[in-house]
Amino acid sequence: MSRHLLLGVALLAALHSAYAGGKVLMLLQSEKNIDRFSSFTDALTAAGFTIEIKGYKDSSLKLREYGTWLYDDLVLFAPKAEGFGGSIDQQTILDFVDSGHNVLLGVNSDVSEAMRNLAAEFGVDLDDRGTKVYDHFHYAVKEDGKQDHTLIAATDLVDSPVMVGGPYKQPILFRGLAASVPSNSELATVVLSAPGTAYSHDPKKSMIEPPALMVGAAASLVTAVQARNNARMVVAGSVEMFSNDIFNSQVTVNGASTATANKDFCVTLTRWAFQDRGVLVASNLRHHLLGSEEQPWGYRVNDDVEFLVDVMEHEGGVAKPYKADDIQLEFIMLNPYVRVPLQHDGQGTFSLRFKVPDVYGVFKYFIDYSHRGYSYIKLTHQVPVRPFKHDEYERFLVCAYPYYASAASVMAAFFALGFFFLYHK
Amino acid sequence: MRLFAKLGQAFKYLALTGICLLAFSIRLFSVVKYESVIHEFDPYFNYRVTQFLTKQGFYDMWNWFDDRTWYPLGRVVGGTVYPGLIFTAGSMYKILHWLNIPIHVQEVCVFTAPLFSAFCALACYGLVSQCRSHGAGLLAAFFVAMVPSYISRSVAGSYDNEGVAIFALVNTFYWFIKTVNTGSVADAVLSVLAYGYMVLSWGGYSFIINLLPLYCLAIIFFGRLTGRLYVAFAPLIAIGTAISCSIPVVGFNAVLMSEHFGAFFAFLVLHVALLVSYVKRMLPPKQFVVLATIVLSSALAVGALLASMVAAYVAKSPTLGWTGRSMTLLDPTYASRFVPIIASVSEHQPPQWNSYIMDLHILIMIAPAGILACFHKLTDATLFLVLYGLTAVYFSGVMIRLMLVLAPAVCCLAAVALSDLLYVVCGSLRAKPLPSFFPLSPIDPAAPREGEEDEGGAGAGGKEESTPSKKKSKPRAPSGKAAAVVAKLYGLPWGVSVGLLTVVLGLLGLYVVHCIHASADMYSSPSIVLQSPRQDGGYYVFDDFREAYAWLRHNTHPDAKVASWWDYGYQTTAMANRTVIVDNNTWNTSHIATVGRAMSSGELKAWNIYRSLDVEYVFVVFGGLVGYPSDDINKFLWMVRIGGGVYPEIKEKDYLTSDGDYRVDSRGAKTMLNSLMYKLSYYDFADESQFSTGQRGIDRVRGYQIGKLNVKLNYFEEVFTSQHWMMRIYRVRDKPLRDPALKPGAKKGKAAPRRG
């Protein structure tokens, strides 16, 4: 018994570590830069990730071997890369994403066309090569005192603690390229947007009149995309914001000296991107008639039923009950007949009791939950609703008694008449 | 003499047995030439329900809510199906298994229709021998056993309602006429039961419920009203209506729809007529006249009131209380104007004249003579035959499917005519030794009838008309009065008789040859397997449908929804066992219109429609590669019409060329060439046809090159195409996992959903 327990604990531990730590491949512009991001990688390692760092031209690179993905997540900090060594190309990376894996893409103003195309495939439109984000009001001055209006001190974070952590009192420093997100995009979230006074411009080119610039909040500095298969992609316009240099620097913004929030922000966001935070797992969908535990084949119209589903939030490999009031359940046949928020019991079980509509057909339970920062929940479960069986109607209706009486009296009268006719002389 | 009568009886039964065997075996060509398989479309549904019945039992079938058709509406099968056929086959299956004969339910279904054709021959025999004589009955049975029109719907494998319903129809008539002839309550009970079985089996029961009142009124009009008619008619209406009410598919329609009002009206008139004759008997004539005036005038007032009430009730409904299908019958142009879904079915089209010759052959020419013959010696029963024949001719002219109702009528009438002719001819041959001219004496009107009866065997229907004393007269040497009668009747010269006999026998021979040809070569194709003759005399078999259905069954998720035009719905559920959106039970026009709309829209719109219906696979039937003409491109205008009937944005003229032609070549309308139907049919077709015909995109059904050769699909992907391209299955792509950002310079419309 105790051995079993031990084994169980060991297994759990193994599972836990396996879950918490994805295998990460980090591709840098050059292997010499390894030390530049050591704080970042150390923080990730501390969070349980196993990181393999290579230069992007390394000829031994491969993401996939014999149809198996070798890594769970990919960090691309090689803005200038036009191609990759080994067997990695853009299609491989897209396949990697489409099979549910995650990518963190960091670029800067020297971005290559290949990186821009990759970002575009993710759904993020990076600004042209050579452009930089300028802000002549919200910029940070480093300890060396040199004024650099491209070192933006951004504070406009998305309101989603699960993605970015926080709230942060310190600014997040950024130097690099802006991006834009199509206005009809369903999947992309602007995580960090530029201050209202910022703009994106290539200083080597003349300003066209009227200026067609990305200005203010329209310029996205860090963008997160969650694909429909819950694979996550983060496109950061600045590699530098992940570097030790920025993580540890003390800067002056508008005269006030402050530390940067970059480290917390970047690590939290990366953990989010690598599905270490904000992952919802819905399981154990079940439904039954009230007063019965068995899951039926289907319902009859007007039945009272209960629907339950367990939703757990996974963070750092640990599942905890998810608590929200905005998960809606729909009961659909062509149109939703029921659309009601689910109640949760604090233990992660979401449930709803309702009356099946007085319409028969093939209904489906449908939950389509997409809350910013959390993985999507999309559940469909088909349940036929049948009409009454022939013997389920009421046998005698009160309102029909006059008709019964009339039928009976006709029969009696006929019998009497026939008797009279036949036997009365 | 006794011996002869016995031999005659024996011969009669022998002949009937032979006819039954013939009726059964002439329908087996389909099994011999193809295989023992369920045919066409509707039979597949019946087969599926029968399977369900044999597995789950009677009550479960009665209450079956089928969630695999009409997704997501579902279908209450028990309440929307005429269950007669299914119960019949199900019970046969149960009985056979009870007898330890382990036959598969499919075989039972395949052979149900031939079996009931044999029963139908018997019923026809009964009906005509009630009307005329046993000889005529035998002829009628012989005719109906092999009439091509009936064969076309009852070959082995054609497991459709008509297979048992035609038997049920004739059977009802038989018991009804028998009751009219005998006045027996037992027969009346049987006729009510026969009617109940008919209602259980086929919507065509409304033909009976309208024909019989008509007959009843005619009898009253001709002054032939007797108590026997009352015994036959009244229970049929009263109890028959109660029975039909308790069959879910009919339900309250039996008292609410206009189809049934005629019966109630005749029921009323019958009572009034009987009352009048009763009162007339009780009162002296003078008083009767006075009473009649009073009653008539007040009855007129009440009648007018009632009539206006009924008229008001009826006028409330746009179709005057008639169901759409009945309206189609009464007004042949109704369906083509208002109900494209009825008009789109080929068997609902009016028949062409040659199909009368094809399906009824010599019978259609002899039948009018039968009507004359019926009038010649008019009885209650022959009057019925005349009415049956006339009404059936009208209905058959409206819908080709109703040729089936006409077939037994024509057989009976032709049998009456031919048997009268044969009596005269054969009688002349036997009477030949007599001198041709005899001094005529008054003729006993009953004599001709009596003559027939002896010829045919035992006494026929009208018992009260034949007395035992007369029975023996005929076979003796004719003398005196009887001889005169014989001479008058059978006075044809010998040569003429022989000639006529030869002609009649020759015609019958031709009929047999024609029927066998029709059964063997024309009506046996199961339509899911096609054959075409090869040069070496063998057959080339196209088995694409079953190939594709098998693919669906083995390669898709059991809960996948499959969309196609409704023709293939029953087959998909039965053969592929997948959920369909619409099927041949065309009860919900708007749902069918939605599918029609998707097929006639562009790709993106169609994709949205299909996604909203949870459709995962779409298939089209395409004949362009092998020249199979009844494919979806040829049916496409009906999809447009039916879709346009509900969604006005679809207009038929958008799919026609400026000249109003329907073409898919380069002159074809742009909307047509962009429709999903065109794309799914011709996707990748150009290359394939270059391979087979040497020219790109030659459609062998239409006979020209198609309009757009390079068909690109963005929202659908081809997953299966059968060997001869007759069925092409596509998957509705999922939403893409990512939405790539459009970059200036990048190609537009690259919202390509994910593959695989």
mmCIF file of N, CA, C and O in Angstrom, chain A residues 94 97-98 113 116-117 120-125 182 186-187 227-229 233 297 333-334 360-364 382 384-391, chain B residues 59-60 62-63 65-76 559 561 579 591 611-614 735-744 750 754:
data_model
loop_
_atom_site.group_PDB
_atom_site.id
_atom_site.type_symbol
_atom_site.label_atom_id
_atom_site.label_comp_id
_atom_site.label_asym_id
_atom_site.label_seq_id
_atom_site.Cartn_x
_atom_site.Cartn_y
_atom_site.Cartn_z
ATOM 1 N N LEU A 94 5.249 27.336 -38.518
ATOM 2 C CA LEU A 94 3.785 27.436 -38.541
ATOM 3 C C LEU A 94 3.153 26.093 -38.186
ATOM 4 O O LEU A 94 2.152 26.035 -37.465
ATOM 5 N N VAL A 97 3.263 25.721 -34.534
ATOM 6 C CA VAL A 97 2.181 26.462 -33.875
ATOM 7 C C VAL A 97 0.843 25.749 -34.078
ATOM 8 O O VAL A 97 0.052 25.582 -33.155
ATOM 9 N N ASP A 98 0.605 25.302 -35.312
ATOM 10 C CA ASP A 98 -0.685 24.690 -35.611
ATOM 11 C C ASP A 98 -0.875 23.373 -34.881
ATOM 12 O O ASP A 98 -1.993 22.875 -34.775
ATOM 13 N N GLU A 113 12.839 40.442 -43.462
ATOM 14 C CA GLU A 113 11.551 40.193 -44.127
ATOM 15 C C GLU A 113 10.961 38.861 -43.669
ATOM 16 O O GLU A 113 9.756 38.721 -43.505
ATOM 17 N N ARG A 116 9.204 39.383 -40.466
ATOM 18 C CA ARG A 116 7.946 40.127 -40.671
ATOM 19 C C ARG A 116 6.876 39.209 -41.233
ATOM 20 O O ARG A 116 5.720 39.256 -40.833
ATOM 21 N N ASN A 117 7.283 38.352 -42.164
ATOM 22 C CA ASN A 117 6.317 37.422 -42.724
ATOM 23 C C ASN A 117 5.793 36.462 -41.670
ATOM 24 O O ASN A 117 4.607 36.145 -41.622
ATOM 25 N N ALA A 120 3.382 38.208 -39.618
ATOM 26 C CA ALA A 120 2.132 38.380 -40.352
ATOM 27 C C ALA A 120 1.319 37.085 -40.343
ATOM 28 O O ALA A 120 0.099 37.105 -40.236
ATOM 29 N N GLU A 121 1.997 35.959 -40.460
ATOM 30 C CA GLU A 121 1.287 34.685 -40.389
ATOM 31 C C GLU A 121 0.627 34.500 -39.032
ATOM 32 O O GLU A 121 -0.427 33.892 -38.917
ATOM 33 N N PHE A 122 1.277 35.051 -38.003
ATOM 34 C CA PHE A 122 0.669 34.975 -36.677
ATOM 35 C C PHE A 122 -0.526 35.921 -36.550
ATOM 36 O O PHE A 122 -1.307 35.816 -35.625
ATOM 37 N N GLY A 123 -0.613 36.878 -37.460
ATOM 38 C CA GLY A 123 -1.699 37.846 -37.378
ATOM 39 C C GLY A 123 -1.268 39.199 -36.861
ATOM 40 O O GLY A 123 -2.095 40.005 -36.451
ATOM 41 N N VAL A 124 0.040 39.455 -36.863
ATOM 42 C CA VAL A 124 0.558 40.733 -36.387
ATOM 43 C C VAL A 124 1.308 41.395 -37.533
ATOM 44 O O VAL A 124 2.171 40.782 -38.151
ATOM 45 N N ASP A 125 0.977 42.632 -37.801
ATOM 46 C CA ASP A 125 1.577 43.331 -38.928
ATOM 47 C C ASP A 125 2.693 44.232 -38.393
ATOM 48 O O ASP A 125 2.432 45.308 -37.846
ATOM 49 N N PRO A 182 -4.788 43.980 -37.106
ATOM 50 C CA PRO A 182 -5.990 44.265 -37.906
ATOM 51 C C PRO A 182 -7.182 44.501 -36.996
ATOM 52 O O PRO A 182 -7.350 43.810 -35.988
ATOM 53 N N GLU A 186 -9.758 38.632 -34.277
ATOM 54 C CA GLU A 186 -10.433 38.011 -33.142
ATOM 55 C C GLU A 186 -9.436 37.448 -32.153
ATOM 56 O O GLU A 186 -9.759 37.217 -31.001
ATOM 57 N N LEU A 187 -8.222 37.178 -32.622
ATOM 58 C CA LEU A 187 -7.332 36.359 -31.820
ATOM 59 C C LEU A 187 -6.228 37.159 -31.140
ATOM 60 O O LEU A 187 -5.652 36.703 -30.167
ATOM 61 N N ALA A 227 -4.085 31.332 -30.843
ATOM 62 C CA ALA A 227 -4.722 30.699 -31.999
ATOM 63 C C ALA A 227 -5.924 29.889 -31.533
ATOM 64 O O ALA A 227 -6.119 29.659 -30.342
ATOM 65 N N ARG A 228 -6.720 29.435 -32.520
ATOM 66 C CA ARG A 228 -7.943 28.725 -32.143
ATOM 67 C C ARG A 228 -7.658 27.369 -31.515
ATOM 68 O O ARG A 228 -8.528 26.767 -30.912
ATOM 69 N N ASN A 229 -6.438 26.877 -31.683
ATOM 70 C CA ASN A 229 -6.085 25.636 -30.992
ATOM 71 C C ASN A 229 -5.359 25.939 -29.681
ATOM 72 O O ASN A 229 -4.698 25.063 -29.132
ATOM 73 N N MET A 233 1.195 32.870 -29.298
ATOM 74 C CA MET A 233 2.317 33.529 -29.947
ATOM 75 C C MET A 233 2.414 34.933 -29.379
ATOM 76 O O MET A 233 1.405 35.626 -29.288
ATOM 77 N N TRP A 297 -29.854 9.215 -22.899
ATOM 78 C CA TRP A 297 -29.628 9.317 -24.340
ATOM 79 C C TRP A 297 -30.093 10.675 -24.844
ATOM 80 O O TRP A 297 -29.489 11.285 -25.699
ATOM 81 N N MET A 333 -30.849 24.660 -30.875
ATOM 82 C CA MET A 333 -31.272 23.944 -32.070
ATOM 83 C C MET A 333 -31.563 25.023 -33.101
ATOM 84 O O MET A 333 -32.569 25.715 -33.011
ATOM 85 N N LEU A 334 -30.678 25.194 -34.034
ATOM 86 C CA LEU A 334 -30.714 26.313 -34.981
ATOM 87 C C LEU A 334 -30.510 27.633 -34.243
ATOM 88 O O LEU A 334 -29.626 28.391 -34.551
ATOM 89 N N TYR A 360 -39.160 19.905 -29.831
ATOM 90 C CA TYR A 360 -38.298 18.747 -29.988
ATOM 91 C C TYR A 360 -37.364 18.937 -31.170
ATOM 92 O O TYR A 360 -37.616 19.743 -32.060
ATOM 93 N N GLY A 361 -36.268 18.200 -31.138
ATOM 94 C CA GLY A 361 -35.264 18.342 -32.170
ATOM 95 C C GLY A 361 -33.940 17.870 -31.608
ATOM 96 O O GLY A 361 -33.860 17.399 -30.475
ATOM 97 N N VAL A 362 -32.906 18.011 -32.410
ATOM 98 C CA VAL A 362 -31.587 17.614 -31.954
ATOM 99 C C VAL A 362 -30.895 18.857 -31.410
ATOM 100 O O VAL A 362 -30.427 19.704 -32.157
ATOM 101 N N PHE A 363 -30.865 18.980 -30.117
ATOM 102 C CA PHE A 363 -30.254 20.140 -29.479
ATOM 103 C C PHE A 363 -28.786 19.861 -29.229
ATOM 104 O O PHE A 363 -28.329 18.720 -29.268
ATOM 105 N N LYS A 364 -28.051 20.926 -28.956
ATOM 106 C CA LYS A 364 -26.691 20.712 -28.483
ATOM 107 C C LYS A 364 -26.382 21.703 -27.383
ATOM 108 O O LYS A 364 -26.808 22.859 -27.424
ATOM 109 N N GLN A 382 -24.127 16.915 -28.081
ATOM 110 C CA GLN A 382 -25.419 16.797 -28.757
ATOM 111 C C GLN A 382 -26.395 15.992 -27.911
ATOM 112 O O GLN A 382 -26.056 14.928 -27.397
ATOM 113 N N PRO A 384 -30.502 14.811 -28.189
ATOM 114 C CA PRO A 384 -31.820 14.883 -28.824
ATOM 115 C C PRO A 384 -32.916 15.130 -27.788
ATOM 116 O O PRO A 384 -32.833 14.628 -26.668
ATOM 117 N N VAL A 385 -33.878 15.902 -28.176
ATOM 118 C CA VAL A 385 -35.047 16.120 -27.326
ATOM 119 C C VAL A 385 -36.254 15.582 -28.086
ATOM 120 O O VAL A 385 -36.560 16.046 -29.173
ATOM 121 N N ARG A 386 -36.891 14.596 -27.499
ATOM 122 C CA ARG A 386 -37.960 13.931 -28.230
ATOM 123 C C ARG A 386 -39.321 14.407 -27.730
ATOM 124 O O ARG A 386 -39.435 14.929 -26.620
ATOM 125 N N PRO A 387 -40.346 14.247 -28.537
ATOM 126 C CA PRO A 387 -41.686 14.605 -28.083
ATOM 127 C C PRO A 387 -42.235 13.521 -27.152
ATOM 128 O O PRO A 387 -41.576 12.515 -26.898
ATOM 129 N N PHE A 388 -43.429 13.723 -26.688
ATOM 130 C CA PHE A 388 -44.055 12.724 -25.831
ATOM 131 C C PHE A 388 -44.249 11.417 -26.588
ATOM 132 O O PHE A 388 -44.540 11.419 -27.780
ATOM 133 N N LYS A 389 -44.086 10.321 -25.885
ATOM 134 C CA LYS A 389 -44.465 9.048 -26.484
ATOM 135 C C LYS A 389 -45.978 8.927 -26.480
ATOM 136 O O LYS A 389 -46.664 9.663 -25.785
ATOM 137 N N HIS A 390 -46.467 7.941 -27.233
ATOM 138 C CA HIS A 390 -47.924 7.858 -27.364
ATOM 139 C C HIS A 390 -48.598 7.566 -26.024
ATOM 140 O O HIS A 390 -49.746 7.913 -25.813
ATOM 141 N N ASP A 391 -47.883 6.928 -25.104
ATOM 142 C CA ASP A 391 -48.515 6.600 -23.833
ATOM 143 C C ASP A 391 -48.097 7.557 -22.717
ATOM 144 O O ASP A 391 -48.317 7.282 -21.547
ATOM 145 N N TYR B 59 -43.447 -0.848 -30.305
ATOM 146 C CA TYR B 59 -43.744 0.428 -29.644
ATOM 147 C C TYR B 59 -42.599 1.416 -29.791
ATOM 148 O O TYR B 59 -42.822 2.624 -29.896
ATOM 149 N N ASP B 60 -41.374 0.907 -29.772
ATOM 150 C CA ASP B 60 -40.251 1.822 -29.935
ATOM 151 C C ASP B 60 -40.269 2.460 -31.308
ATOM 152 O O ASP B 60 -39.904 3.612 -31.480
ATOM 153 N N TRP B 62 -43.000 2.947 -33.075
ATOM 154 C CA TRP B 62 -44.160 3.846 -33.039
ATOM 155 C C TRP B 62 -43.765 5.184 -32.439
ATOM 156 O O TRP B 62 -44.245 6.237 -32.832
ATOM 157 N N ASN B 63 -42.863 5.162 -31.463
ATOM 158 C CA ASN B 63 -42.461 6.380 -30.765
ATOM 159 C C ASN B 63 -41.092 6.877 -31.190
ATOM 160 O O ASN B 63 -40.489 7.695 -30.514
ATOM 161 N N PHE B 65 -38.131 8.759 -32.287
ATOM 162 C CA PHE B 65 -37.698 10.094 -32.694
ATOM 163 C C PHE B 65 -36.321 9.928 -33.324
ATOM 164 O O PHE B 65 -35.354 9.602 -32.650
ATOM 165 N N ASP B 66 -36.254 10.129 -34.608
ATOM 166 C CA ASP B 66 -35.021 9.872 -35.339
ATOM 167 C C ASP B 66 -34.150 11.122 -35.317
ATOM 168 O O ASP B 66 -34.505 12.146 -35.893
ATOM 169 N N ASP B 67 -33.012 11.032 -34.633
ATOM 170 C CA ASP B 67 -32.146 12.215 -34.546
ATOM 171 C C ASP B 67 -31.074 12.204 -35.627
ATOM 172 O O ASP B 67 -30.175 13.018 -35.597
ATOM 173 N N ARG B 68 -31.175 11.299 -36.574
ATOM 174 C CA ARG B 68 -30.130 11.237 -37.597
ATOM 175 C C ARG B 68 -30.588 11.777 -38.936
ATOM 176 O O ARG B 68 -29.853 11.710 -39.914
ATOM 177 N N THR B 69 -31.788 12.294 -39.007
ATOM 178 C CA THR B 69 -32.198 12.947 -40.240
ATOM 179 C C THR B 69 -32.707 14.334 -39.896
ATOM 180 O O THR B 69 -33.025 14.625 -38.750
ATOM 181 N N TRP B 70 -32.772 15.165 -40.887
ATOM 182 C CA TRP B 70 -33.296 16.515 -40.733
ATOM 183 C C TRP B 70 -32.589 17.246 -39.607
ATOM 184 O O TRP B 70 -33.213 18.010 -38.879
ATOM 185 N N TYR B 71 -31.294 16.984 -39.453
ATOM 186 C CA TYR B 71 -30.553 17.677 -38.424
ATOM 187 C C TYR B 71 -30.698 19.185 -38.612
ATOM 188 O O TYR B 71 -30.558 19.672 -39.719
ATOM 189 N N PRO B 72 -30.929 19.968 -37.600
ATOM 190 C CA PRO B 72 -31.130 19.559 -36.208
ATOM 191 C C PRO B 72 -32.594 19.419 -35.820
ATOM 192 O O PRO B 72 -32.889 19.430 -34.628
ATOM 193 N N LEU B 73 -33.476 19.327 -36.773
ATOM 194 C CA LEU B 73 -34.887 19.284 -36.401
ATOM 195 C C LEU B 73 -35.292 17.896 -35.925
ATOM 196 O O LEU B 73 -36.121 17.751 -35.041
ATOM 197 N N GLY B 74 -34.693 16.883 -36.526
ATOM 198 C CA GLY B 74 -35.099 15.525 -36.202
ATOM 199 C C GLY B 74 -36.436 15.200 -36.837
ATOM 200 O O GLY B 74 -37.095 16.070 -37.412
ATOM 201 N N ARG B 75 -36.802 13.960 -36.763
ATOM 202 C CA ARG B 75 -38.061 13.569 -37.368
ATOM 203 C C ARG B 75 -38.746 12.555 -36.476
ATOM 204 O O ARG B 75 -38.121 11.591 -36.044
ATOM 205 N N VAL B 76 -40.011 12.778 -36.208
ATOM 206 C CA VAL B 76 -40.782 11.814 -35.438
ATOM 207 C C VAL B 76 -41.259 10.756 -36.426
ATOM 208 O O VAL B 76 -42.247 10.921 -37.113
ATOM 209 N N ASP B 559 -20.884 10.691 -35.786
ATOM 210 C CA ASP B 559 -21.837 11.772 -35.596
ATOM 211 C C ASP B 559 -21.690 12.875 -36.636
ATOM 212 O O ASP B 559 -22.301 13.927 -36.498
ATOM 213 N N LYS B 561 -22.205 15.211 -39.755
ATOM 214 C CA LYS B 561 -23.400 15.580 -40.505
ATOM 215 C C LYS B 561 -23.024 15.696 -41.979
ATOM 216 O O LYS B 561 -22.022 16.315 -42.312
ATOM 217 N N THR B 579 -25.688 11.244 -40.177
ATOM 218 C CA THR B 579 -26.781 12.194 -40.030
ATOM 219 C C THR B 579 -26.884 13.069 -41.271
ATOM 220 O O THR B 579 -25.876 13.553 -41.764
ATOM 221 N N HIS B 591 -36.135 24.126 -44.718
ATOM 222 C CA HIS B 591 -34.861 23.455 -44.468
ATOM 223 C C HIS B 591 -34.231 23.004 -45.782
ATOM 224 O O HIS B 591 -33.028 23.144 -45.989
ATOM 225 N N ARG B 611 -21.630 25.676 -42.094
ATOM 226 C CA ARG B 611 -21.076 25.715 -40.739
ATOM 227 C C ARG B 611 -22.180 25.931 -39.718
ATOM 228 O O ARG B 611 -22.170 25.346 -38.647
ATOM 229 N N SER B 612 -23.148 26.765 -40.078
ATOM 230 C CA SER B 612 -24.204 27.032 -39.110
ATOM 231 C C SER B 612 -25.074 25.795 -38.905
ATOM 232 O O SER B 612 -25.779 25.692 -37.914
ATOM 233 N N LEU B 613 -25.045 24.880 -39.855
ATOM 234 C CA LEU B 613 -25.802 23.637 -39.687
ATOM 235 C C LEU B 613 -24.920 22.499 -39.183
ATOM 236 O O LEU B 613 -25.337 21.342 -39.201
ATOM 237 N N ASP B 614 -23.705 22.806 -38.776
ATOM 238 C CA ASP B 614 -22.747 21.814 -38.275
ATOM 239 C C ASP B 614 -22.383 20.766 -39.324
ATOM 240 O O ASP B 614 -22.030 19.635 -38.983
ATOM 241 N N LYS B 735 -12.663 26.483 -39.378
ATOM 242 C CA LYS B 735 -12.123 27.839 -39.332
ATOM 243 C C LYS B 735 -10.613 27.725 -39.225
ATOM 244 O O LYS B 735 -10.094 26.806 -38.584
ATOM 245 N N PRO B 736 -9.870 28.664 -39.807
ATOM 246 C CA PRO B 736 -8.424 28.554 -39.702
ATOM 247 C C PRO B 736 -7.988 28.692 -38.247
ATOM 248 O O PRO B 736 -8.640 29.370 -37.461
ATOM 249 N N LEU B 737 -6.876 28.061 -37.912
ATOM 250 C CA LEU B 737 -6.408 28.162 -36.533
ATOM 251 C C LEU B 737 -5.900 29.565 -36.240
ATOM 252 O O LEU B 737 -6.026 30.074 -35.148
ATOM 253 N N ARG B 738 -5.278 30.139 -37.260
ATOM 254 C CA ARG B 738 -4.751 31.497 -37.103
ATOM 255 C C ARG B 738 -5.399 32.374 -38.157
ATOM 256 O O ARG B 738 -5.853 31.881 -39.185
ATOM 257 N N ASP B 739 -5.462 33.663 -37.889
ATOM 258 C CA ASP B 739 -5.903 34.610 -38.906
ATOM 259 C C ASP B 739 -4.705 35.426 -39.334
ATOM 260 O O ASP B 739 -4.399 36.450 -38.712
ATOM 261 N N PRO B 740 -3.991 35.036 -40.351
ATOM 262 C CA PRO B 740 -2.813 35.819 -40.749
ATOM 263 C C PRO B 740 -3.208 37.235 -41.106
ATOM 264 O O PRO B 740 -4.270 37.471 -41.650
ATOM 265 N N ALA B 741 -2.332 38.171 -40.760
ATOM 266 C CA ALA B 741 -2.595 39.572 -41.103
ATOM 267 C C ALA B 741 -2.347 39.762 -42.586
ATOM 268 O O ALA B 741 -1.406 39.220 -43.143
ATOM 269 N N LEU B 742 -3.238 40.513 -43.206
ATOM 270 C CA LEU B 742 -3.064 40.772 -44.632
ATOM 271 C C LEU B 742 -2.014 41.845 -44.795
ATOM 272 O O LEU B 742 -2.097 42.903 -44.185
ATOM 273 N N LYS B 743 -1.028 41.550 -45.603
ATOM 274 C CA LYS B 743 -0.024 42.581 -45.823
ATOM 275 C C LYS B 743 -0.201 43.120 -47.222
ATOM 276 O O LYS B 743 -0.592 42.403 -48.128
ATOM 277 N N PRO B 744 0.064 44.412 -47.361
ATOM 278 C CA PRO B 744 -0.024 44.948 -48.710
ATOM 279 C C PRO B 744 0.913 44.167 -49.622
ATOM 280 O O PRO B 744 2.057 43.907 -49.263
ATOM 281 N N LYS B 750 -6.618 35.254 -48.803
ATOM 282 C CA LYS B 750 -5.863 34.105 -48.346
ATOM 283 C C LYS B 750 -6.313 33.697 -46.947
ATOM 284 O O LYS B 750 -5.529 33.420 -46.073
ATOM 285 N N ARG B 754 -7.726 25.780 -42.566
ATOM 286 C CA ARG B 754 -6.734 24.741 -42.339
ATOM 287 C C ARG B 754 -7.034 23.502 -43.178
ATOM 288 O O ARG B 754 -8.164 23.121 -43.391
#
